[in-house]
mmCIF file of C-alpha atoms in Angstrom:
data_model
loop_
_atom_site.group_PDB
_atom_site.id
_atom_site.type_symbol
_atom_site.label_atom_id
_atom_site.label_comp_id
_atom_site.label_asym_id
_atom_site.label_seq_id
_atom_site.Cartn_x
_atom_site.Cartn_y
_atom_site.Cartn_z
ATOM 1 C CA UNK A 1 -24.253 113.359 106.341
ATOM 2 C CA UNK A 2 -25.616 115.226 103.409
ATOM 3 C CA UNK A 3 -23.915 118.430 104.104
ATOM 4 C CA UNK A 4 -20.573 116.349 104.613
ATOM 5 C CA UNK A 5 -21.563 114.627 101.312
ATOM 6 C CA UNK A 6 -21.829 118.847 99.925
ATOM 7 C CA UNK A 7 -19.001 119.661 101.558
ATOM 8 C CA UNK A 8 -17.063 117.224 99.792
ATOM 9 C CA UNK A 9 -18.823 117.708 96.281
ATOM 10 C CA UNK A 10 -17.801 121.146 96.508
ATOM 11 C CA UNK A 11 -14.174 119.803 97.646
ATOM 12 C CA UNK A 12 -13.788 118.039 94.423
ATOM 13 C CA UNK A 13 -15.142 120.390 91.757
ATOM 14 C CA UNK A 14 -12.869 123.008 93.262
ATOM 15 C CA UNK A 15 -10.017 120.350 92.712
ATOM 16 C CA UNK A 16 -11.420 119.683 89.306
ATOM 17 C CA UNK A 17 -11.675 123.531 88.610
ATOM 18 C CA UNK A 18 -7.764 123.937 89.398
ATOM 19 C CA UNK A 19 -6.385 120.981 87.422
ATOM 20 C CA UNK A 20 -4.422 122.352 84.630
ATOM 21 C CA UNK A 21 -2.449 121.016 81.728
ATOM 22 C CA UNK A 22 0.992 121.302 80.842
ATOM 23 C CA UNK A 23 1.832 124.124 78.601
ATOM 24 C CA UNK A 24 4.441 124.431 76.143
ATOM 25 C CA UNK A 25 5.732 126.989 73.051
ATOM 26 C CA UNK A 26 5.031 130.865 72.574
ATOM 27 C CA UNK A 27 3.407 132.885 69.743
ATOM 28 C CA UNK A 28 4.772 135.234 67.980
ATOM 29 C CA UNK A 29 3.121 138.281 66.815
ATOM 30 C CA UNK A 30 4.324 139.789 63.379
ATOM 31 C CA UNK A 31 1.275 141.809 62.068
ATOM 32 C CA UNK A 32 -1.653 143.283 64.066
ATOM 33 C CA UNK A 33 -3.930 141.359 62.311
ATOM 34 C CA UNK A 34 -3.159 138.405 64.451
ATOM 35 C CA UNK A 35 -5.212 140.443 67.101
ATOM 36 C CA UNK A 36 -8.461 139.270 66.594
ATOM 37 C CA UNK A 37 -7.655 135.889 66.119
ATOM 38 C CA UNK A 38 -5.074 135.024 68.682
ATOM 39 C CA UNK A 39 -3.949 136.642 72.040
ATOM 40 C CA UNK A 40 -0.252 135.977 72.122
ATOM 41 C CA UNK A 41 -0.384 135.112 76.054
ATOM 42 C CA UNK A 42 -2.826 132.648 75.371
ATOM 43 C CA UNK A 43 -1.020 129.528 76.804
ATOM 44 C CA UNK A 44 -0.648 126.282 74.475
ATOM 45 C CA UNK A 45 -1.825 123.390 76.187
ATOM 46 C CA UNK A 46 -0.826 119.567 75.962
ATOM 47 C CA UNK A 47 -3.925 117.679 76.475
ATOM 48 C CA UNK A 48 -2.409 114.415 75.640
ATOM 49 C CA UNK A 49 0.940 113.077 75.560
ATOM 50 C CA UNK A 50 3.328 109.741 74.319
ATOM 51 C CA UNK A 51 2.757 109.005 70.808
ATOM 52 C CA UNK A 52 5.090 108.163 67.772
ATOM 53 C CA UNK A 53 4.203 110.856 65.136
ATOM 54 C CA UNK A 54 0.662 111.916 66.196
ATOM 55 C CA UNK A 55 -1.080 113.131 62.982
ATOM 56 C CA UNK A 56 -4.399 113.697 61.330
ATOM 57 C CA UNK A 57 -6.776 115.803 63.521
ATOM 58 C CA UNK A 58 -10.702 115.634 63.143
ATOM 59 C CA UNK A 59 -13.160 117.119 65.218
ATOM 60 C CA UNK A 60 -16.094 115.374 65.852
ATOM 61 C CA UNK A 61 -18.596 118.045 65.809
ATOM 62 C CA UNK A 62 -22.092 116.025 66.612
ATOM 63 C CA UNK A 63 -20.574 113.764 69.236
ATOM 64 C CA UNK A 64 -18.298 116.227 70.864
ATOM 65 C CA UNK A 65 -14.685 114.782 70.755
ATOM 66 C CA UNK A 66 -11.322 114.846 68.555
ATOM 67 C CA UNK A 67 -9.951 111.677 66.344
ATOM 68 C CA UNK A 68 -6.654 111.790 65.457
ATOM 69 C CA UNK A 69 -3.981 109.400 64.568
ATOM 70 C CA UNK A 70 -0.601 107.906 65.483
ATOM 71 C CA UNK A 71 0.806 106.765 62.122
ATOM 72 C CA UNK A 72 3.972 104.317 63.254
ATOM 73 C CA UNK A 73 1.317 102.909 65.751
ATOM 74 C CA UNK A 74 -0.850 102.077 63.291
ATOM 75 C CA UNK A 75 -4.484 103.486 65.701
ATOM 76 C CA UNK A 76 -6.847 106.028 65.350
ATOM 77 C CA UNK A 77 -7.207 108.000 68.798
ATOM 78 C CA UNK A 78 -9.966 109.810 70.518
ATOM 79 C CA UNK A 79 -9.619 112.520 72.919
ATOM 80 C CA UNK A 80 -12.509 114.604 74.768
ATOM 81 C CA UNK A 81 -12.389 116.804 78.141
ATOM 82 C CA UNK A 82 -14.650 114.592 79.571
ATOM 83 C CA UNK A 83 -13.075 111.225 79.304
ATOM 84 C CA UNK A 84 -9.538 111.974 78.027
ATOM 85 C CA UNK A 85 -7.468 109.678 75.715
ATOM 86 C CA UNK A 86 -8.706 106.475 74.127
ATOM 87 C CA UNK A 87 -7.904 104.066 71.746
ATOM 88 C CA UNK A 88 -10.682 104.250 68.649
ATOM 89 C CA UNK A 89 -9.438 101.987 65.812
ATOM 90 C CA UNK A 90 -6.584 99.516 65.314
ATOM 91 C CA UNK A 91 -5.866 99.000 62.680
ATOM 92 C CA UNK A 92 -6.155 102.139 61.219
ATOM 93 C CA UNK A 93 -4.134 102.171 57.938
ATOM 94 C CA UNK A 94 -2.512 98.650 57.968
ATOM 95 C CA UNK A 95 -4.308 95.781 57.808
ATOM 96 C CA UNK A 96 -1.691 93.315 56.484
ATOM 97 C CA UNK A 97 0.879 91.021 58.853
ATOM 98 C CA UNK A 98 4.179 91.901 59.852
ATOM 99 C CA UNK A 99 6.170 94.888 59.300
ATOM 100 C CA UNK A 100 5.384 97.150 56.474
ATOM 101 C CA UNK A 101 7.397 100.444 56.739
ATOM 102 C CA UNK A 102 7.884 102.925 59.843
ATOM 103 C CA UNK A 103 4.815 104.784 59.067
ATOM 104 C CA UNK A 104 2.013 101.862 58.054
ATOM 105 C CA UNK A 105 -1.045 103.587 59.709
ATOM 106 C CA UNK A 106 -3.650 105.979 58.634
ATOM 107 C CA UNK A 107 -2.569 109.827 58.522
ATOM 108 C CA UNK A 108 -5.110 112.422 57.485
ATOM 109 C CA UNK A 109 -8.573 112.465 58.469
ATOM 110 C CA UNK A 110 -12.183 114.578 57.647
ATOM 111 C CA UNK A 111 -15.764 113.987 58.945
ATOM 112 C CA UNK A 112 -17.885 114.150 55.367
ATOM 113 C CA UNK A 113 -20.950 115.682 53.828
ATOM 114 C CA UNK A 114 -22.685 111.980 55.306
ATOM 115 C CA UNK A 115 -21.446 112.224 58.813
ATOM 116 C CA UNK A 116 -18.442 109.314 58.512
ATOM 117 C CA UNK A 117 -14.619 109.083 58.679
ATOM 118 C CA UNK A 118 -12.776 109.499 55.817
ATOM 119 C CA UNK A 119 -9.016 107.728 56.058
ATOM 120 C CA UNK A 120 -5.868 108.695 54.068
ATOM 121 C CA UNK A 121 -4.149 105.072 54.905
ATOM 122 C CA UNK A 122 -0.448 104.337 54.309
ATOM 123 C CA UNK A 123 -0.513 100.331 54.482
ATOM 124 C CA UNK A 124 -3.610 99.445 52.765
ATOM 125 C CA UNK A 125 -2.469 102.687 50.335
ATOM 126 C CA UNK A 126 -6.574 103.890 49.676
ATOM 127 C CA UNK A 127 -8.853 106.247 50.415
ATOM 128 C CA UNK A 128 -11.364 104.869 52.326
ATOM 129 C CA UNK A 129 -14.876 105.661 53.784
ATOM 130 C CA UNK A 130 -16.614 103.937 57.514
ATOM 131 C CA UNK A 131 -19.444 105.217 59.781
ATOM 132 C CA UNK A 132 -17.843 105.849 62.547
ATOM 133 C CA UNK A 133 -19.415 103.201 64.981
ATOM 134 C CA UNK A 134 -19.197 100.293 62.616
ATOM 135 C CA UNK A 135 -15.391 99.650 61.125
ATOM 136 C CA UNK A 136 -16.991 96.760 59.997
ATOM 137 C CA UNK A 137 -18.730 98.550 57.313
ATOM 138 C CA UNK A 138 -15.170 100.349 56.445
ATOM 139 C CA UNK A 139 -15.220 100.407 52.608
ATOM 140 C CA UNK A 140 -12.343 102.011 49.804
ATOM 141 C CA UNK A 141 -13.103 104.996 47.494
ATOM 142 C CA UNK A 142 -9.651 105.182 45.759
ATOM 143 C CA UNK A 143 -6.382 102.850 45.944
ATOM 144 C CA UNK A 144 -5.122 102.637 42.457
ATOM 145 C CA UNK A 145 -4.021 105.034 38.976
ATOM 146 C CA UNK A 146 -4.041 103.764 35.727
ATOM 147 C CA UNK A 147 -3.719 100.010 37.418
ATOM 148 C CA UNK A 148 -0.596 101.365 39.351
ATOM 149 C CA UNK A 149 -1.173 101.728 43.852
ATOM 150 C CA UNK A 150 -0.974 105.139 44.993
ATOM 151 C CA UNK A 151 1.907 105.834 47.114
ATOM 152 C CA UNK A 152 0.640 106.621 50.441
ATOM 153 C CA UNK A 153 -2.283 108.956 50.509
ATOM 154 C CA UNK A 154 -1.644 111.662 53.260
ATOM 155 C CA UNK A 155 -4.095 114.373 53.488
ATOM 156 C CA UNK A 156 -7.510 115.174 52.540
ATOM 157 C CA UNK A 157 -10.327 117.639 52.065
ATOM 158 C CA UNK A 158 -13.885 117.212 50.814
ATOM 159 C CA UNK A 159 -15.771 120.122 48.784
ATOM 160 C CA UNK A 160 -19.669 120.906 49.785
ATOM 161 C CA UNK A 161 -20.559 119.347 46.209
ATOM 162 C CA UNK A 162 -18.947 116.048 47.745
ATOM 163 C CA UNK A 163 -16.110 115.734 45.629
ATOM 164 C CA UNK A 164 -12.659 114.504 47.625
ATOM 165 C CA UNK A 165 -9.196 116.040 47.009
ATOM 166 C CA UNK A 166 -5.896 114.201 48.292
ATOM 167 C CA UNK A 167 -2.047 113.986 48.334
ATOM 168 C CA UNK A 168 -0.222 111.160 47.666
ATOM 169 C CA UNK A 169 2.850 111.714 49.064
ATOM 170 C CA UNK A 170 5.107 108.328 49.434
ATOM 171 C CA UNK A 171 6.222 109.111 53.086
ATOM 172 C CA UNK A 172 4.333 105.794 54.247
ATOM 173 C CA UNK A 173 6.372 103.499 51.475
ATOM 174 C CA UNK A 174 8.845 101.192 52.830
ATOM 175 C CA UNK A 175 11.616 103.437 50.971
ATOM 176 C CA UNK A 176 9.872 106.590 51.939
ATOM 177 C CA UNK A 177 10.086 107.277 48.161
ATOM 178 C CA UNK A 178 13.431 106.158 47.343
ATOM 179 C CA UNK A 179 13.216 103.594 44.322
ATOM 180 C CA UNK A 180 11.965 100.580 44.940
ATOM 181 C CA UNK A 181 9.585 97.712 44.165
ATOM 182 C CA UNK A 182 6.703 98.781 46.313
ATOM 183 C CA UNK A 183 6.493 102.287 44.576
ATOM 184 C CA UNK A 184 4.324 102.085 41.650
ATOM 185 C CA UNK A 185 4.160 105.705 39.900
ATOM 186 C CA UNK A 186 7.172 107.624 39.442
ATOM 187 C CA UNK A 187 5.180 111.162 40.993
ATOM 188 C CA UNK A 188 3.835 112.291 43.574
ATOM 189 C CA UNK A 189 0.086 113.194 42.543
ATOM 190 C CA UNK A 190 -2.763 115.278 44.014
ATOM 191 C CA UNK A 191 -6.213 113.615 43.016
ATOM 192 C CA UNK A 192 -9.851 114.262 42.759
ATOM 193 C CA UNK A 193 -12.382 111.882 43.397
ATOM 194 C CA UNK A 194 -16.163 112.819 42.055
ATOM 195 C CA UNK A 195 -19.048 112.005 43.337
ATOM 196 C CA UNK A 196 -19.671 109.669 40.309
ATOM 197 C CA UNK A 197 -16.481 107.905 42.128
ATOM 198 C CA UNK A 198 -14.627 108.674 39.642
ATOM 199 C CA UNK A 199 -10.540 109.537 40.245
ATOM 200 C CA UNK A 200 -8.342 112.263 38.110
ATOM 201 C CA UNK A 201 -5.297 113.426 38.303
ATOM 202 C CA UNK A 202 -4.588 116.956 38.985
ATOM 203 C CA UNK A 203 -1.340 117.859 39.756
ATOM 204 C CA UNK A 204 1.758 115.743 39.308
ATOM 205 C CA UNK A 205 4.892 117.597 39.381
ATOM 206 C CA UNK A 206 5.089 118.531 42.928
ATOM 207 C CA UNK A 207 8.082 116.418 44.830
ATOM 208 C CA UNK A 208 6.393 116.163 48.107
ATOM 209 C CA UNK A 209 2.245 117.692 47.728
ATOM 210 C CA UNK A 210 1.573 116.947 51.821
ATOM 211 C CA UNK A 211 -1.559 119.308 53.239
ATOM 212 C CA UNK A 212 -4.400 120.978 51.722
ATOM 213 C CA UNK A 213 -7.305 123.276 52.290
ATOM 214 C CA UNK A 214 -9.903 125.630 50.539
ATOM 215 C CA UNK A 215 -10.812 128.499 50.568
ATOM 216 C CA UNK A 216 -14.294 129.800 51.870
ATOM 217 C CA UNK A 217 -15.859 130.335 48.936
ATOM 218 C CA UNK A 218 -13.905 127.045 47.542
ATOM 219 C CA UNK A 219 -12.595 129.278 44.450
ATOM 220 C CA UNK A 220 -9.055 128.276 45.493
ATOM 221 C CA UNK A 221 -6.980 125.031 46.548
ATOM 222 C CA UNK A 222 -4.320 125.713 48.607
ATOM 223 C CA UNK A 223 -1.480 122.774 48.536
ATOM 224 C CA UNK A 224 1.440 122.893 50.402
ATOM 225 C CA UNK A 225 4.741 120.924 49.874
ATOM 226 C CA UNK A 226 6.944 119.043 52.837
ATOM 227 C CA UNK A 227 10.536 119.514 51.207
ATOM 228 C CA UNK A 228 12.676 121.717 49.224
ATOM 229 C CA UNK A 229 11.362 123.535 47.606
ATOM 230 C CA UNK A 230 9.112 124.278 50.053
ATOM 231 C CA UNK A 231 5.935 126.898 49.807
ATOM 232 C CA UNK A 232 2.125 126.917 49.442
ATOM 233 C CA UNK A 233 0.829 127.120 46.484
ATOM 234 C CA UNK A 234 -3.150 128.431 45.334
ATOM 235 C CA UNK A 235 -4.991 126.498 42.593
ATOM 236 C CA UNK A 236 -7.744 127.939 41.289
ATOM 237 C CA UNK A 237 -11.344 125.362 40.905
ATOM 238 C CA UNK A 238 -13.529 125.893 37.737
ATOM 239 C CA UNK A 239 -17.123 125.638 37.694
ATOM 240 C CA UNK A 240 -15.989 121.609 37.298
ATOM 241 C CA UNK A 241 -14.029 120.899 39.994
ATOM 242 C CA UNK A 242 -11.022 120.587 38.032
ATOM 243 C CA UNK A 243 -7.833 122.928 39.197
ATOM 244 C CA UNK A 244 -6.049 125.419 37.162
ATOM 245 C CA UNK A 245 -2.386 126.827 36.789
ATOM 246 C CA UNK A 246 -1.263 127.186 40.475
ATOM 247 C CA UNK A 247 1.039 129.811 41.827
ATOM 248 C CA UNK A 248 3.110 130.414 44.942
ATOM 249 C CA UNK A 249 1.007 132.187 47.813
ATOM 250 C CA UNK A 250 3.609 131.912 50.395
ATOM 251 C CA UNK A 251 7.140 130.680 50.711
ATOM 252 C CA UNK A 252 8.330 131.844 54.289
ATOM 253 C CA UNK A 253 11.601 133.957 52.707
ATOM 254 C CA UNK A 254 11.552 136.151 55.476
ATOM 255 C CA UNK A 255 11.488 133.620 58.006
ATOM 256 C CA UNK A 256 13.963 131.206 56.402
ATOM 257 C CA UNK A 257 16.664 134.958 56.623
ATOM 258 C CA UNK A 258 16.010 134.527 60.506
ATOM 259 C CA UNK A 259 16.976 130.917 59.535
ATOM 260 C CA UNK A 260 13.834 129.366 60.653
ATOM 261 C CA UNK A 261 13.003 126.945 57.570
ATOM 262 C CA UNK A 262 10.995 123.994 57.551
ATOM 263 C CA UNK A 263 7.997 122.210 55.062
ATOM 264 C CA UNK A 264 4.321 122.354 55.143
ATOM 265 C CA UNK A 265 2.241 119.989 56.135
ATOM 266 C CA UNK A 266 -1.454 119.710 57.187
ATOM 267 C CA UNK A 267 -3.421 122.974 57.189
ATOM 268 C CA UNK A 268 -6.638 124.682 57.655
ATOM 269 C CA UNK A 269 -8.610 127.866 56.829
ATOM 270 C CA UNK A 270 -11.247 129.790 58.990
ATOM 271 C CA UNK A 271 -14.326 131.444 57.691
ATOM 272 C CA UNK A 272 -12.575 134.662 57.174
ATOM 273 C CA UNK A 273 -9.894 132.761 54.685
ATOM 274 C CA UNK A 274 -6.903 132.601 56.822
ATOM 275 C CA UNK A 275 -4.844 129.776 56.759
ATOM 276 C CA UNK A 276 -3.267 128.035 59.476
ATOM 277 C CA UNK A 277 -0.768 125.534 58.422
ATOM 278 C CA UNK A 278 2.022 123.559 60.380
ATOM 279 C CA UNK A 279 5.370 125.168 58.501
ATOM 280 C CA UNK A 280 8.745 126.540 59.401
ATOM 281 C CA UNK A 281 8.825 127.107 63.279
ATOM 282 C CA UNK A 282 5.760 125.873 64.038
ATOM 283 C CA UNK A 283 1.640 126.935 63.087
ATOM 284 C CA UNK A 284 1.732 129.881 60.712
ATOM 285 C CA UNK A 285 -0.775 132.029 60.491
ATOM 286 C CA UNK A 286 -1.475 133.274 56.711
ATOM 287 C CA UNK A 287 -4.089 135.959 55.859
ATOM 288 C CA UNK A 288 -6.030 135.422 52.733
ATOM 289 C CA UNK A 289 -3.760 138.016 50.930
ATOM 290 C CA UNK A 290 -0.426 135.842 51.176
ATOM 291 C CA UNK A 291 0.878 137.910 54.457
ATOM 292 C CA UNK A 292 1.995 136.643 57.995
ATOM 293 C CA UNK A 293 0.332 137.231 60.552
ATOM 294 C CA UNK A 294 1.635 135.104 63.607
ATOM 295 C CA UNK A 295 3.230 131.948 64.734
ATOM 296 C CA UNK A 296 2.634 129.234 67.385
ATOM 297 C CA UNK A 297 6.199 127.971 67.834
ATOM 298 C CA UNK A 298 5.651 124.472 70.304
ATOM 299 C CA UNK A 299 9.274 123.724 70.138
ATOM 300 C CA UNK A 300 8.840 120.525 68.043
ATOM 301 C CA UNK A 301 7.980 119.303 64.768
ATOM 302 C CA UNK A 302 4.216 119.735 64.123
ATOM 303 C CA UNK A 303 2.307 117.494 61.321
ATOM 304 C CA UNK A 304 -1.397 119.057 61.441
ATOM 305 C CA UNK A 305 -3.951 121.508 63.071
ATOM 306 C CA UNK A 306 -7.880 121.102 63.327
ATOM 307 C CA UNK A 307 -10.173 123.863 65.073
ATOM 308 C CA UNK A 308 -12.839 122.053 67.097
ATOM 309 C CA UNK A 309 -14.144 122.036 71.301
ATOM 310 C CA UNK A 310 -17.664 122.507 72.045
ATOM 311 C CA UNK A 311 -17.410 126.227 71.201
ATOM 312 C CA UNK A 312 -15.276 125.950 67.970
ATOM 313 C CA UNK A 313 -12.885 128.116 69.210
ATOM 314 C CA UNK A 314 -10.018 125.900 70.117
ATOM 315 C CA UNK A 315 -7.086 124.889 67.555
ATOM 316 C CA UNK A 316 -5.523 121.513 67.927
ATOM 317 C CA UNK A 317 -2.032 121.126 67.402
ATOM 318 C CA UNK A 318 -0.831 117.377 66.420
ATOM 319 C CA UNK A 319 2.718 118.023 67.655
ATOM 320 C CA UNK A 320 5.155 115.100 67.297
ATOM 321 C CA UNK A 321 4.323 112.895 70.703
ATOM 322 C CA UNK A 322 1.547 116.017 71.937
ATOM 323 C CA UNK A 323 -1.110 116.749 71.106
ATOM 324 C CA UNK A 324 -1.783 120.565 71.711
ATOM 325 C CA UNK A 325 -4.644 122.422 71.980
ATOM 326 C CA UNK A 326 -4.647 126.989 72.123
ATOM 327 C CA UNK A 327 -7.682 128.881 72.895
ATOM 328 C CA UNK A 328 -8.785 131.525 70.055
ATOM 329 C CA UNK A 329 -10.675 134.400 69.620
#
C-alpha cells in the first residue's frame, strides 16, 4: 500500500511538473543590450485570465504573492503559484452605492517603507494607506487640492525618505475628463506627499501624467503621459524632494514610422536604471540613456508591469483581461 501510495505521489508531481500555462505575444529584439536582460524565446505566460481592465501590479515580497487590481470591478486580486487567483479586497476604490463611472475601483498600487498597501482609488478619489490584513484600519493620506477633489489618482511611487509621488489623471471620473460637475480642478496634476503629510503640487500642465518611476539613485522622476502627445519625460529631484524642469527622454518616433503608436502607462526601473514601461506595442524596454532596447508585444492593450516571484526575476504584465508573467535574466 505504501509503495502504491509512492507510486501515485510520484504520478501526480510528474502531472504537476508538466502543467503549463497559456502563452501569448513575442519580443522583439532591437539593440543587443536587451541580451542580458531578456532572452527573446522566453515564452510570455498568462497566469490568470477574465478580468475587465486588470491594472496595478504589486509584489508582495515578505508573504510571497502578487496584488493587483481590476478597476471596472471595483477588487483588489491576489495571485501566487501556490494557490492561484483570489479575491483580496472589495471594495477597493469605491466605497459609495450605485454606479459611479466605468472605472470606480482602485488602480495603482506599492508595498511602503512600513510594510502596507498603498491605493491610488478612483471612487473614493484619495490616496490611501491599510496594513494589509486589516482593511479595517484602511485610512486616507491625500483626497483634496486647495479644497478642490483630485480627479482620480492613478499611479504611485514612494521614495526611501518616505515621501509619495502620484498622478492624477481623471480616467476614473464619470466624464473621463470631459467637463463636468464631478471634476473639480481644471489639470491634470502630479503631487508629492511628505512625510510631514503634507501635499504639493508639482507638475500641472501635462494632459494625461499616467505612470511613474525613479531612478536608482532617485536623482530623476520619470513620468509618462497616456495621450497625444505622448512620451516620457525625466524630472530631476533636489536635495528637497521637489522636481525640476523636465525634458523628453523618450517619445517612440521610430516606432510610431513603423506605425506602432500608443501612450504610456505604468512603468518600472531595475537596479541597473532601465525602464520598463507599458507603451506603443506593448512593454518597452528603455536603457537609462533614452535608447530601445526591446519589446514584449502581448497582442493587447497593457496598463502596468511589476517584477516580483520568489526569485525576483519574473516581470508581470497586467494585460487587459491577463495577467502575464515572462521569465528574466
Amino acid at each position: 500500500m505504501k509503495k502504491i501510495l509512492e507510486i501515485i505521489g510520484l504520478m501526480s508531481l510528474s502531472v504537476s511538473a508538466m502543467a503549463q500555462y497559456q502563452t501569448i505575444g513575442k519580443i522583439h529584439r532591437y539593440d543587443a543590450g536587451l541580451d542580458a536582460l531578456l532572452d527573446t524565446t522566453t515564452k510570455i505566460e498568462i497566469v490568470a485570465q477574465g478580468f475587465t481592465w486588470s491594472e496595478g501590479p504589486v509584489w508582495v515580497k515578505k508573504e510571497g504573492y502578487l496584488l493587483f487590481t481590476d478597476v471596472p470591478e471595483n477588487t483588489i486580486h491576489k495571485w501566487s503559484e501556490s494557490k492561484g487567483l483570489e479575491v483580496f479586497l472589495k471594495p477597493s476604490g469605491y466605497t459609495g452605492t450605485g454606479v459611479y463611472s466605468e472605472e470606480p475601483g482602485a488602480n495603482g498600487l506599492i508595498i511602503n517603507t512600513k510594510g502596507n498597501l498603498v491605493s491610488c482609488e478612483h471612487g473614493d478619489r484619495r490616496i490611501a494607506e491599510m496594513p494589509l490584513h486589516h482593511p479595517d484600519q484602511k485610512k486616507t493620506l491625500a483626497h483634496t487640492y486647495e479644497g478642490k477633489q483630485f480627479n482620480s489618482p492613478n499611479d504611485l511611487v514612494q521614495k526611501k525618505s518616505g515621501d509619495y509621488y502620484f498622478t492624477d489623471p481623471p480616467y476614473g471620473l464619470p466624464g473621463r475628463g470631459k467637463p463636468e460637475p464631478a471634476k473639480e480642478l481644471d489639470f491634470q496634476g502630479v503631487y508629492r506627499i511628505n512625510t510631514k503629510g503634507e501635499l504639493s503640487l508639482q507638475i500641472k500642465d501635462l494632459g494625461r501624467p499616467n505612470g511613474l518611476a525613479f531612478n536608482p539613485d532617485e536623482s530623476i522622476l520619470y513620468v509618462g503621459t497616456s495621450e497625444p502627445p505622448t512620451y516620457i519625460n525625466a524630472y530631476p529631484v533636489d536635495k528637497q524632494g521637489n522636481l525640476g524642469e523636465g525634458r523628453v527622454f523618450f517619445d517612440a518616433a521610430e516606432l510610431a514610422k513603423q506605425g506602432i503608436r500608443g501612450g504610456y502607462d505604468g512603468m518600472k526601473v531595475d537596479a541597473k536604471g532601465n525602464v520598463w514601461t507599458t507603451g506603443p506595442g506593448g512593454v518597452l524596454i528603455i536603457n537609462a540613456e533614452g535608447k530601445l532596447l526591446g519589446r514584449i508585444a502581448t497582442g493587447n492593450r497593457n496598463s502596468n508591469v511589476a517584477f516580483g516571484g520568489n526569485d525576483g526575476k519574473y516581470l508581470f504584465i497586467t494585460s487587459d483581461m491577463n495577467l502575464l508573467r515572462i521569465k528574466l535574466k
